[in-house]
Amino acid sequence: MINFATTSIELSRCFPVLQQLRPHLHQKTFVEYAQELRAEGYQFAYLESQGEVVCVAGFKIAKNLFIGKHLYIEDLVTSEIARSQNFGTIMMQGLIALAKQEACQAVHLDSGVQRYAAHKFYLNQNMKINCHHFYLALE
């Protein structure tokens, strides 16, 4: 069963796993920034094994004209030491169940083009590749 990180302590516990996906994050500023994101509707879900956080997902439930109401996964990572133990699948199933409970029409995510193992995982979760994501860095 997935847990939701809402307190500073829970968010701090998620940081080491999230940093494996987002190495640019800094522990010193993470909790404050995570709380700002939470105020904007961003949520953090996590799984534990033997008292340690092993999988973290960051997501939003949103609406737009293209998709309607949907759950958008922005971050999903399983700790390197806990991979291939079904935690990613458990997290995905939990997020899909939450999306259904919230009457969402779909679950969406983007994944970097270089993340081949992640793509294989998402395809094994019955997700489809349906669009390209374009990016323009603003300096």
PDB file of C-alpha atoms in Angstrom:
ATOM      1  CA  MET A   1       0.000   0.000   0.000  1.00  0.00           C
ATOM      2  CA  ILE A   2       1.311   3.433  -0.899  1.00  0.00           C
ATOM      3  CA  ASN A   3       1.820   6.137   1.708  1.00  0.00           C
ATOM      4  CA  PHE A   4       1.602   9.886   1.171  1.00  0.00           C
ATOM      5  CA  ALA A   5       4.383  12.182   2.361  1.00  0.00           C
ATOM      6  CA  THR A   6       2.827  15.268   3.914  1.00  0.00           C
ATOM      7  CA  THR A   7       5.100  16.126   6.822  1.00  0.00           C
ATOM      8  CA  SER A   8       8.639  17.486   6.734  1.00  0.00           C
ATOM      9  CA  ILE A   9       9.914  14.235   8.246  1.00  0.00           C
ATOM     10  CA  GLU A  10       8.190  12.090   5.596  1.00  0.00           C
ATOM     11  CA  LEU A  11       9.457  14.326   2.798  1.00  0.00           C
ATOM     12  CA  SER A  12      13.004  14.175   4.217  1.00  0.00           C
ATOM     13  CA  ARG A  13      12.822  10.391   4.236  1.00  0.00           C
ATOM     14  CA  CYS A  14      11.883  10.428   0.516  1.00  0.00           C
ATOM     15  CA  PHE A  15      14.789  12.677  -0.479  1.00  0.00           C
ATOM     16  CA  PRO A  16      17.586  10.061  -0.875  1.00  0.00           C
ATOM     17  CA  VAL A  17      15.479   8.016  -3.292  1.00  0.00           C
ATOM     18  CA  LEU A  18      14.273  11.050  -5.252  1.00  0.00           C
ATOM     19  CA  GLN A  19      17.832  12.312  -5.558  1.00  0.00           C
ATOM     20  CA  GLN A  20      18.722   9.145  -7.496  1.00  0.00           C
ATOM     21  CA  LEU A  21      16.356  10.393 -10.227  1.00  0.00           C
ATOM     22  CA  ARG A  22      16.936  14.114  -9.709  1.00  0.00           C
ATOM     23  CA  PRO A  23      20.614  14.529  -8.740  1.00  0.00           C
ATOM     24  CA  HIS A  24      20.364  18.323  -9.009  1.00  0.00           C
ATOM     25  CA  LEU A  25      18.222  18.418  -5.837  1.00  0.00           C
ATOM     26  CA  HIS A  26      19.871  19.499  -2.593  1.00  0.00           C
ATOM     27  CA  GLN A  27      18.886  18.077   0.770  1.00  0.00           C
ATOM     28  CA  LYS A  28      19.240  21.473   2.430  1.00  0.00           C
ATOM     29  CA  THR A  29      16.449  23.061   0.340  1.00  0.00           C
ATOM     30  CA  PHE A  30      14.393  20.025  -0.653  1.00  0.00           C
ATOM     31  CA  VAL A  31      11.755  19.959   2.101  1.00  0.00           C
ATOM     32  CA  GLU A  32      10.905  23.648   1.782  1.00  0.00           C
ATOM     33  CA  TYR A  33      10.624  23.346  -2.002  1.00  0.00           C
ATOM     34  CA  ALA A  34       8.582  20.135  -1.708  1.00  0.00           C
ATOM     35  CA  GLN A  35       6.158  21.931   0.630  1.00  0.00           C
ATOM     36  CA  GLU A  36       5.807  24.733  -1.953  1.00  0.00           C
ATOM     37  CA  LEU A  37       4.993  22.134  -4.605  1.00  0.00           C
ATOM     38  CA  ARG A  38       2.454  20.503  -2.286  1.00  0.00           C
ATOM     39  CA  ALA A  39       0.713  23.883  -1.892  1.00  0.00           C
ATOM     40  CA  GLU A  40       0.278  23.844  -5.693  1.00  0.00           C
ATOM     41  CA  GLY A  41      -1.313  20.369  -5.711  1.00  0.00           C
ATOM     42  CA  TYR A  42       1.802  18.230  -6.174  1.00  0.00           C
ATOM     43  CA  GLN A  43       1.724  15.056  -4.088  1.00  0.00           C
ATOM     44  CA  PHE A  44       4.406  12.618  -2.976  1.00  0.00           C
ATOM     45  CA  ALA A  45       3.678   8.910  -2.600  1.00  0.00           C
ATOM     46  CA  TYR A  46       6.164   6.416  -1.207  1.00  0.00           C
ATOM     47  CA  LEU A  47       6.635   2.750  -0.385  1.00  0.00           C
ATOM     48  CA  GLU A  48       8.617   1.341   2.510  1.00  0.00           C
ATOM     49  CA  SER A  49      10.365  -1.951   3.035  1.00  0.00           C
ATOM     50  CA  GLN A  50      11.896  -2.891   6.372  1.00  0.00           C
ATOM     51  CA  GLY A  51      11.458   0.679   7.609  1.00  0.00           C
ATOM     52  CA  GLU A  52      13.235   2.289   4.641  1.00  0.00           C
ATOM     53  CA  VAL A  53      11.720   4.316   1.782  1.00  0.00           C
ATOM     54  CA  VAL A  54      12.334   2.301  -1.395  1.00  0.00           C
ATOM     55  CA  CYS A  55      10.097   3.901  -4.018  1.00  0.00           C
ATOM     56  CA  VAL A  56       8.830   7.462  -4.482  1.00  0.00           C
ATOM     57  CA  ALA A  57       6.418   9.054  -6.935  1.00  0.00           C
ATOM     58  CA  GLY A  58       5.601  12.705  -7.383  1.00  0.00           C
ATOM     59  CA  PHE A  59       2.328  13.445  -9.128  1.00  0.00           C
ATOM     60  CA  LYS A  60      -0.576  15.825  -9.650  1.00  0.00           C
ATOM     61  CA  ILE A  61      -4.227  15.334 -10.365  1.00  0.00           C
ATOM     62  CA  ALA A  62      -5.171  17.944 -12.937  1.00  0.00           C
ATOM     63  CA  LYS A  63      -7.560  18.843 -15.727  1.00  0.00           C
ATOM     64  CA  ASN A  64      -6.909  20.149 -19.213  1.00  0.00           C
ATOM     65  CA  LEU A  65      -8.623  20.302 -22.598  1.00  0.00           C
ATOM     66  CA  PHE A  66      -6.483  17.557 -24.137  1.00  0.00           C
ATOM     67  CA  ILE A  67      -6.909  14.824 -21.526  1.00  0.00           C
ATOM     68  CA  GLY A  68      -9.671  15.941 -19.187  1.00  0.00           C
ATOM     69  CA  LYS A  69      -9.127  14.927 -15.581  1.00  0.00           C
ATOM     70  CA  HIS A  70      -5.946  12.893 -15.209  1.00  0.00           C
ATOM     71  CA  LEU A  71      -3.199  11.835 -12.842  1.00  0.00           C
ATOM     72  CA  TYR A  72       0.158  13.007 -14.140  1.00  0.00           C
ATOM     73  CA  ILE A  73       3.263  11.295 -12.760  1.00  0.00           C
ATOM     74  CA  GLU A  74       6.167  13.724 -12.780  1.00  0.00           C
ATOM     75  CA  ASP A  75       8.674  11.628 -10.829  1.00  0.00           C
ATOM     76  CA  LEU A  76       8.848   7.877 -10.267  1.00  0.00           C
ATOM     77  CA  VAL A  77      11.912   6.146  -8.898  1.00  0.00           C
ATOM     78  CA  THR A  78      12.773   2.986  -7.019  1.00  0.00           C
ATOM     79  CA  SER A  79      15.960   2.971  -4.973  1.00  0.00           C
ATOM     80  CA  GLU A  80      18.862   1.317  -6.779  1.00  0.00           C
ATOM     81  CA  ILE A  81      19.150  -1.299  -4.029  1.00  0.00           C
ATOM     82  CA  ALA A  82      15.439  -2.189  -4.262  1.00  0.00           C
ATOM     83  CA  ARG A  83      14.953  -2.442  -8.039  1.00  0.00           C
ATOM     84  CA  SER A  84      13.486  -5.586  -9.592  1.00  0.00           C
ATOM     85  CA  GLN A  85      11.555  -6.348  -6.400  1.00  0.00           C
ATOM     86  CA  ASN A  86       8.116  -5.213  -7.676  1.00  0.00           C
ATOM     87  CA  PHE A  87       8.053  -1.859  -5.848  1.00  0.00           C
ATOM     88  CA  GLY A  88       7.593   0.098  -9.088  1.00  0.00           C
ATOM     89  CA  THR A  89       4.663  -2.121 -10.060  1.00  0.00           C
ATOM     90  CA  ILE A  90       3.094  -1.733  -6.621  1.00  0.00           C
ATOM     91  CA  MET A  91       3.463   2.051  -6.876  1.00  0.00           C
ATOM     92  CA  MET A  92       1.957   2.139 -10.372  1.00  0.00           C
ATOM     93  CA  GLN A  93      -0.990  -0.025  -9.273  1.00  0.00           C
ATOM     94  CA  GLY A  94      -1.543   2.265  -6.279  1.00  0.00           C
ATOM     95  CA  LEU A  95      -1.474   5.393  -8.446  1.00  0.00           C
ATOM     96  CA  ILE A  96      -3.822   3.830 -11.003  1.00  0.00           C
ATOM     97  CA  ALA A  97      -6.229   2.899  -8.197  1.00  0.00           C
ATOM     98  CA  LEU A  98      -6.044   6.475  -6.888  1.00  0.00           C
ATOM     99  CA  ALA A  99      -6.705   7.857 -10.373  1.00  0.00           C
ATOM    100  CA  LYS A 100      -9.799   5.647 -10.700  1.00  0.00           C
ATOM    101  CA  GLN A 101     -10.975   6.667  -7.222  1.00  0.00           C
ATOM    102  CA  GLU A 102     -10.588  10.333  -8.231  1.00  0.00           C
ATOM    103  CA  ALA A 103     -12.574   9.734 -11.469  1.00  0.00           C
ATOM    104  CA  CYS A 104      -9.595  10.449 -13.729  1.00  0.00           C
ATOM    105  CA  GLN A 105      -9.791   9.501 -17.400  1.00  0.00           C
ATOM    106  CA  ALA A 106      -6.118   8.556 -17.663  1.00  0.00           C
ATOM    107  CA  VAL A 107      -2.691   8.290 -16.073  1.00  0.00           C
ATOM    108  CA  HIS A 108       0.103  10.110 -17.933  1.00  0.00           C
ATOM    109  CA  LEU A 109       3.844  10.561 -17.577  1.00  0.00           C
ATOM    110  CA  ASP A 110       6.854  11.711 -19.556  1.00  0.00           C
ATOM    111  CA  SER A 111      10.134   9.828 -19.553  1.00  0.00           C
ATOM    112  CA  GLY A 112      13.517  10.974 -20.812  1.00  0.00           C
ATOM    113  CA  VAL A 113      14.423   9.479 -24.180  1.00  0.00           C
ATOM    114  CA  GLN A 114      17.583   7.894 -22.709  1.00  0.00           C
ATOM    115  CA  ARG A 115      15.733   5.966 -19.977  1.00  0.00           C
ATOM    116  CA  TYR A 116      15.363   2.639 -21.789  1.00  0.00           C
ATOM    117  CA  ALA A 117      14.844   0.506 -18.671  1.00  0.00           C
ATOM    118  CA  ALA A 118      12.089   2.862 -17.505  1.00  0.00           C
ATOM    119  CA  HIS A 119      10.417   2.681 -20.922  1.00  0.00           C
ATOM    120  CA  LYS A 120      10.432  -1.117 -20.783  1.00  0.00           C
ATOM    121  CA  PHE A 121       8.856  -0.931 -17.312  1.00  0.00           C
ATOM    122  CA  TYR A 122       6.112   1.492 -18.456  1.00  0.00           C
ATOM    123  CA  LEU A 123       5.304  -0.627 -21.507  1.00  0.00           C
ATOM    124  CA  ASN A 124       5.064  -3.674 -19.216  1.00  0.00           C
ATOM    125  CA  GLN A 125       2.539  -1.664 -17.168  1.00  0.00           C
ATOM    126  CA  ASN A 126       0.351  -1.476 -20.322  1.00  0.00           C
ATOM    127  CA  MET A 127       1.159   2.186 -20.924  1.00  0.00           C
ATOM    128  CA  LYS A 128       1.321   3.390 -24.525  1.00  0.00           C
ATOM    129  CA  ILE A 129       3.624   5.905 -26.171  1.00  0.00           C
ATOM    130  CA  ASN A 130       1.217   8.435 -27.632  1.00  0.00           C
ATOM    131  CA  CYS A 131       3.053  11.735 -28.140  1.00  0.00           C
ATOM    132  CA  HIS A 132       6.345  13.593 -28.182  1.00  0.00           C
ATOM    133  CA  HIS A 133       7.195  16.116 -25.493  1.00  0.00           C
ATOM    134  CA  PHE A 134       8.982  19.256 -26.693  1.00  0.00           C
ATOM    135  CA  TYR A 135      11.159  21.460 -24.537  1.00  0.00           C
ATOM    136  CA  LEU A 136      12.602  24.972 -24.755  1.00  0.00           C
ATOM    137  CA  ALA A 137      14.959  26.104 -22.010  1.00  0.00           C
ATOM    138  CA  LEU A 138      14.485  29.757 -21.088  1.00  0.00           C
ATOM    139  CA  GLU A 139      17.640  31.466 -19.909  1.00  0.00           C
TER     140      GLU A 139
END
